[in-house]
Amino acid sequence: MPRPAIELFRKTFGTIPRSAASAPGRVNLIGEHTDYNGGPVLPIAIAERTTSVVGPGPADASGILETVSTRYPTVTRVRWQEELPTGWSAYVAGVLRELWTFGAIPPGGSVRIAVASEVPVGAGLSSSAALSVSAAKAIATFAGATLTPRQIAGVAYRAEHDHVGVRCGVMDQTIASLAKRDRALLLECASLAVQHIPFRARLMLVDTGVKHDLSAGSLNERRAECEAAVKRLKFELPELMWLASWPVHWLPRLKRALPEPLRSRAVHVVGETARTRFAAELLARGKMKQFGQLLYESHESCRRLYACSAPELDTVVAAAKRAGALGARLTGAGWGGAAIVLVRERGRGTGERVAKAIRSAFRKAYGREPDIRPVKSSAGVRTERV
Ligand code: GLA
């Protein structure tokens, strides 16, 4: 697995890397746009991983970061304490700044890093968390520091949130760090309580090929709307800290208190919070039909209330439903990217039939076919041999 990154490191820097780590991408089963609102999420880690390999920086300089990746083979060189590079290297610089607060960087603070990734970028599969979590682990290991998976997740989250400036929640970095194979992770984002729930269902990933770029602002805009909603709702409930904590049986009161579009955004968050907790219970009890139904409902709420879907995603979900899939919805932030489809083992609604129906509906609408593949679950961050 770390081969391509090791080869790239050697070729680029002419030396051997000293540590390596990999972290997975993820799909979120349900609980969309709830994490930064203090609600629950239910992701699984996927088999596609990002590998970071690390070695000492140039001998004559301190505080230097040099990065290279199989996707962008030109070396970027920055003084990471003073400047934040553009593009993907900014995540690594953010990771270094955060590791520095743990004393988990090598003496002199110079590192070289080479990255190879199987996680598609811009598909809503959290390629950025796979990058920052694997980089955090590889750099900490190189520095001889032992950080817990929770600490690694925290470093990666603050790198993205505080330094790169994407106002994401904690879901992606947490699942990339804590995931277990064949388990979904129920994460309560206010308390950070976690529960690993067995997940062995048949799931397909449909990548619409519509790219989204989170640093472009849609996520930040939604988050600002949610914060504005909380500010107004505090007149009703002064103790309210998180939008997701608004009691679901008080929805009529919430609707009266908020103007559009804050009302729609808030109704999504409160409804999705209840749906996600219920879905986790159904999953634990093996009630896949009802679980799947909640995936459809979640998609509808994302589309209509949170306005974070895209026509291509709606086409996929509608075709999956017509073909008898148990459930389907966009996964990740939305505005493009991928959908997940929960299929049956036999009869109507099996993977093959549903995939065929999706391909044909998509071709009719857009003149091309989406990429469809089975989702295999995987485990969280781990060190790799160099
Ligand atoms: C992005 C963010 C996550 C989460 C999802 C939406 O993936 O990085 O923290 O907010 O969007 O659920």
PDB file of N, CA and C and ligand atoms in Angstrom, residues 26 28 30-37 40-41 124-126 128-129 157 160 166-173 189 212 214 219 223 268 272 302 306 308 329-335, ligand 1:
ATOM      1  N   ARG A  26     -14.235   8.305   3.622  1.00  0.00           N
ATOM      2  CA  ARG A  26     -15.426   7.832   4.329  1.00  0.00           C
ATOM      3  C   ARG A  26     -16.686   8.084   3.513  1.00  0.00           C
ATOM      4  N   ASN A  28     -20.739   8.901   4.624  1.00  0.00           N
ATOM      5  CA  ASN A  28     -21.615   9.108   5.763  1.00  0.00           C
ATOM      6  C   ASN A  28     -22.947   8.429   5.452  1.00  0.00           C
ATOM      7  N   ILE A  30     -25.762   8.489   7.306  1.00  0.00           N
ATOM      8  CA  ILE A  30     -26.828   9.469   7.582  1.00  0.00           C
ATOM      9  C   ILE A  30     -26.320  10.434   8.664  1.00  0.00           C
ATOM     10  N   GLY A  31     -26.952  11.628   8.722  1.00  0.00           N
ATOM     11  CA  GLY A  31     -26.509  12.662   9.670  1.00  0.00           C
ATOM     12  C   GLY A  31     -25.704  13.693   8.898  1.00  0.00           C
ATOM     13  N   GLU A  32     -26.387  14.408   7.973  1.00  0.00           N
ATOM     14  CA  GLU A  32     -25.654  15.351   7.118  1.00  0.00           C
ATOM     15  C   GLU A  32     -25.844  16.774   7.611  1.00  0.00           C
ATOM     16  N   HIS A  33     -24.735  17.463   7.717  1.00  0.00           N
ATOM     17  CA  HIS A  33     -24.709  18.848   8.220  1.00  0.00           C
ATOM     18  C   HIS A  33     -25.214  18.931   9.665  1.00  0.00           C
ATOM     19  N   THR A  34     -25.049  17.857  10.373  1.00  0.00           N
ATOM     20  CA  THR A  34     -25.393  17.856  11.793  1.00  0.00           C
ATOM     21  C   THR A  34     -24.140  18.039  12.656  1.00  0.00           C
ATOM     22  N   ASP A  35     -22.967  17.649  12.136  1.00  0.00           N
ATOM     23  CA  ASP A  35     -21.786  17.635  13.032  1.00  0.00           C
ATOM     24  C   ASP A  35     -21.446  19.019  13.588  1.00  0.00           C
ATOM     25  N   TYR A  36     -21.389  20.034  12.705  1.00  0.00           N
ATOM     26  CA  TYR A  36     -21.040  21.370  13.212  1.00  0.00           C
ATOM     27  C   TYR A  36     -22.224  22.035  13.917  1.00  0.00           C
ATOM     28  N   ASN A  37     -23.351  21.329  13.983  1.00  0.00           N
ATOM     29  CA  ASN A  37     -24.493  21.812  14.754  1.00  0.00           C
ATOM     30  C   ASN A  37     -24.678  21.026  16.051  1.00  0.00           C
ATOM     31  N   PRO A  40     -25.689  14.178  15.831  1.00  0.00           N
ATOM     32  CA  PRO A  40     -25.006  12.900  15.575  1.00  0.00           C
ATOM     33  C   PRO A  40     -24.708  12.681  14.086  1.00  0.00           C
ATOM     34  N   VAL A  41     -23.697  11.865  13.804  1.00  0.00           N
ATOM     35  CA  VAL A  41     -23.398  11.423  12.433  1.00  0.00           C
ATOM     36  C   VAL A  41     -23.157   9.917  12.474  1.00  0.00           C
ATOM     37  N   GLY A 124     -16.910  14.158  -2.277  1.00  0.00           N
ATOM     38  CA  GLY A 124     -17.626  14.104  -1.000  1.00  0.00           C
ATOM     39  C   GLY A 124     -17.206  12.899  -0.161  1.00  0.00           C
ATOM     40  N   LEU A 125     -16.009  12.371  -0.428  1.00  0.00           N
ATOM     41  CA  LEU A 125     -15.549  11.181   0.297  1.00  0.00           C
ATOM     42  C   LEU A 125     -14.466  11.527   1.309  1.00  0.00           C
ATOM     43  N   SER A 126     -14.332  12.827   1.550  1.00  0.00           N
ATOM     44  CA  SER A 126     -13.438  13.294   2.591  1.00  0.00           C
ATOM     45  C   SER A 126     -11.967  12.995   2.332  1.00  0.00           C
ATOM     46  N   SER A 128      -9.805  15.206   2.096  1.00  0.00           N
ATOM     47  CA  SER A 128      -8.984  16.127   2.886  1.00  0.00           C
ATOM     48  C   SER A 128      -8.695  15.560   4.277  1.00  0.00           C
ATOM     49  N   ALA A 129      -9.670  14.899   4.897  1.00  0.00           N
ATOM     50  CA  ALA A 129      -9.416  14.313   6.223  1.00  0.00           C
ATOM     51  C   ALA A 129      -8.465  13.117   6.102  1.00  0.00           C
ATOM     52  N   TYR A 157      -8.492  18.005  12.531  1.00  0.00           N
ATOM     53  CA  TYR A 157      -9.674  18.888  12.494  1.00  0.00           C
ATOM     54  C   TYR A 157      -9.251  20.355  12.596  1.00  0.00           C
ATOM     55  N   GLU A 160      -7.654  21.753   9.424  1.00  0.00           N
ATOM     56  CA  GLU A 160      -8.603  22.103   8.355  1.00  0.00           C
ATOM     57  C   GLU A 160      -9.471  23.300   8.746  1.00  0.00           C
ATOM     58  N   VAL A 166     -11.773  25.902   6.327  1.00  0.00           N
ATOM     59  CA  VAL A 166     -13.030  25.257   5.957  1.00  0.00           C
ATOM     60  C   VAL A 166     -13.791  25.023   7.252  1.00  0.00           C
ATOM     61  N   ARG A 167     -14.994  25.583   7.350  1.00  0.00           N
ATOM     62  CA  ARG A 167     -15.684  25.510   8.636  1.00  0.00           C
ATOM     63  C   ARG A 167     -16.445  24.183   8.753  1.00  0.00           C
ATOM     64  N   CYS A 168     -15.689  23.086   8.675  1.00  0.00           N
ATOM     65  CA  CYS A 168     -16.261  21.749   8.737  1.00  0.00           C
ATOM     66  C   CYS A 168     -16.537  21.366  10.188  1.00  0.00           C
ATOM     67  N   GLY A 169     -17.220  20.238  10.378  1.00  0.00           N
ATOM     68  CA  GLY A 169     -17.384  19.677  11.712  1.00  0.00           C
ATOM     69  C   GLY A 169     -16.305  18.636  11.965  1.00  0.00           C
ATOM     70  N   VAL A 170     -16.528  17.796  12.994  1.00  0.00           N
ATOM     71  CA  VAL A 170     -15.482  16.845  13.396  1.00  0.00           C
ATOM     72  C   VAL A 170     -15.645  15.447  12.787  1.00  0.00           C
ATOM     73  N   MET A 171     -16.717  15.265  11.988  1.00  0.00           N
ATOM     74  CA  MET A 171     -17.015  13.913  11.493  1.00  0.00           C
ATOM     75  C   MET A 171     -15.857  13.275  10.729  1.00  0.00           C
ATOM     76  N   ASP A 172     -15.344  13.971   9.723  1.00  0.00           N
ATOM     77  CA  ASP A 172     -14.439  13.326   8.770  1.00  0.00           C
ATOM     78  C   ASP A 172     -13.128  12.889   9.422  1.00  0.00           C
ATOM     79  N   GLN A 173     -12.568  13.777  10.227  1.00  0.00           N
ATOM     80  CA  GLN A 173     -11.290  13.448  10.870  1.00  0.00           C
ATOM     81  C   GLN A 173     -11.486  12.352  11.925  1.00  0.00           C
ATOM     82  N   CYS A 189     -21.648  14.646  18.149  1.00  0.00           N
ATOM     83  CA  CYS A 189     -20.602  15.662  17.973  1.00  0.00           C
ATOM     84  C   CYS A 189     -20.555  16.723  19.071  1.00  0.00           C
ATOM     85  N   HIS A 212     -17.173  19.181  -6.261  1.00  0.00           N
ATOM     86  CA  HIS A 212     -17.465  20.290  -5.378  1.00  0.00           C
ATOM     87  C   HIS A 212     -16.179  20.666  -4.652  1.00  0.00           C
ATOM     88  N   LEU A 214     -15.042  22.517  -1.293  1.00  0.00           N
ATOM     89  CA  LEU A 214     -15.601  23.080  -0.058  1.00  0.00           C
ATOM     90  C   LEU A 214     -15.003  24.431   0.294  1.00  0.00           C
ATOM     91  N   LEU A 219     -20.286  25.476   2.172  1.00  0.00           N
ATOM     92  CA  LEU A 219     -20.376  24.936   3.534  1.00  0.00           C
ATOM     93  C   LEU A 219     -20.273  26.071   4.555  1.00  0.00           C
ATOM     94  N   ARG A 223     -23.067  27.145   7.347  1.00  0.00           N
ATOM     95  CA  ARG A 223     -22.729  27.189   8.764  1.00  0.00           C
ATOM     96  C   ARG A 223     -23.082  28.562   9.357  1.00  0.00           C
ATOM     97  N   HIS A 268     -34.177  21.171   8.878  1.00  0.00           N
ATOM     98  CA  HIS A 268     -33.356  20.036   8.428  1.00  0.00           C
ATOM     99  C   HIS A 268     -32.491  19.515   9.573  1.00  0.00           C
ATOM    100  N   GLU A 272     -32.943  15.900  11.006  1.00  0.00           N
ATOM    101  CA  GLU A 272     -31.856  14.966  10.670  1.00  0.00           C
ATOM    102  C   GLU A 272     -31.233  14.386  11.942  1.00  0.00           C
ATOM    103  N   CYS A 302     -32.214  17.077   2.731  1.00  0.00           N
ATOM    104  CA  CYS A 302     -31.025  17.781   2.209  1.00  0.00           C
ATOM    105  C   CYS A 302     -31.387  18.574   0.953  1.00  0.00           C
ATOM    106  N   TYR A 306     -32.190  21.888   3.125  1.00  0.00           N
ATOM    107  CA  TYR A 306     -30.823  22.380   3.291  1.00  0.00           C
ATOM    108  C   TYR A 306     -30.244  22.869   1.959  1.00  0.00           C
ATOM    109  N   CYS A 308     -28.683  21.421  -0.471  1.00  0.00           N
ATOM    110  CA  CYS A 308     -27.286  21.052  -0.708  1.00  0.00           C
ATOM    111  C   CYS A 308     -27.170  19.876  -1.674  1.00  0.00           C
ATOM    112  N   ARG A 329     -29.124   8.176  -0.838  1.00  0.00           N
ATOM    113  CA  ARG A 329     -29.016   9.602  -0.504  1.00  0.00           C
ATOM    114  C   ARG A 329     -27.645  10.132  -0.892  1.00  0.00           C
ATOM    115  N   LEU A 330     -27.560  11.450  -0.987  1.00  0.00           N
ATOM    116  CA  LEU A 330     -26.245  12.048  -1.188  1.00  0.00           C
ATOM    117  C   LEU A 330     -25.420  11.780   0.063  1.00  0.00           C
ATOM    118  N   THR A 331     -24.109  11.768  -0.077  1.00  0.00           N
ATOM    119  CA  THR A 331     -23.275  11.571   1.106  1.00  0.00           C
ATOM    120  C   THR A 331     -22.197  12.639   1.141  1.00  0.00           C
ATOM    121  N   GLY A 332     -21.900  13.153   2.327  1.00  0.00           N
ATOM    122  CA  GLY A 332     -20.932  14.247   2.443  1.00  0.00           C
ATOM    123  C   GLY A 332     -21.644  15.579   2.321  1.00  0.00           C
ATOM    124  N   ALA A 333     -20.879  16.609   2.038  1.00  0.00           N
ATOM    125  CA  ALA A 333     -21.460  17.953   2.053  1.00  0.00           C
ATOM    126  C   ALA A 333     -22.546  18.139   0.995  1.00  0.00           C
ATOM    127  N   GLY A 334     -22.400  17.502  -0.167  1.00  0.00           N
ATOM    128  CA  GLY A 334     -23.398  17.666  -1.224  1.00  0.00           C
ATOM    129  C   GLY A 334     -22.931  18.639  -2.292  1.00  0.00           C
ATOM    130  N   TRP A 335     -23.865  19.277  -2.965  1.00  0.00           N
ATOM    131  CA  TRP A 335     -23.607  20.197  -4.090  1.00  0.00           C
ATOM    132  C   TRP A 335     -22.803  19.488  -5.189  1.00  0.00           C
TER     133      TRP A 335
HETATM  134  C1  GLA B   1     -18.239  18.075   4.992  1.00  0.00           C
HETATM  135  C2  GLA B   1     -17.599  18.444   6.330  1.00  0.00           C
HETATM  136  C3  GLA B   1     -18.151  17.572   7.447  1.00  0.00           C
HETATM  137  C4  GLA B   1     -19.675  17.626   7.455  1.00  0.00           C
HETATM  138  C5  GLA B   1     -20.228  17.315   6.076  1.00  0.00           C
HETATM  139  C6  GLA B   1     -21.724  17.486   5.994  1.00  0.00           C
HETATM  140  O1  GLA B   1     -17.854  16.792   4.624  1.00  0.00           O
HETATM  141  O2  GLA B   1     -16.208  18.280   6.246  1.00  0.00           O
HETATM  142  O3  GLA B   1     -17.626  17.981   8.678  1.00  0.00           O
HETATM  143  O4  GLA B   1     -20.100  18.875   7.918  1.00  0.00           O
HETATM  144  O5  GLA B   1     -19.649  18.168   5.092  1.00  0.00           O
HETATM  145  O6  GLA B   1     -22.381  16.572   6.795  1.00  0.00           O
END
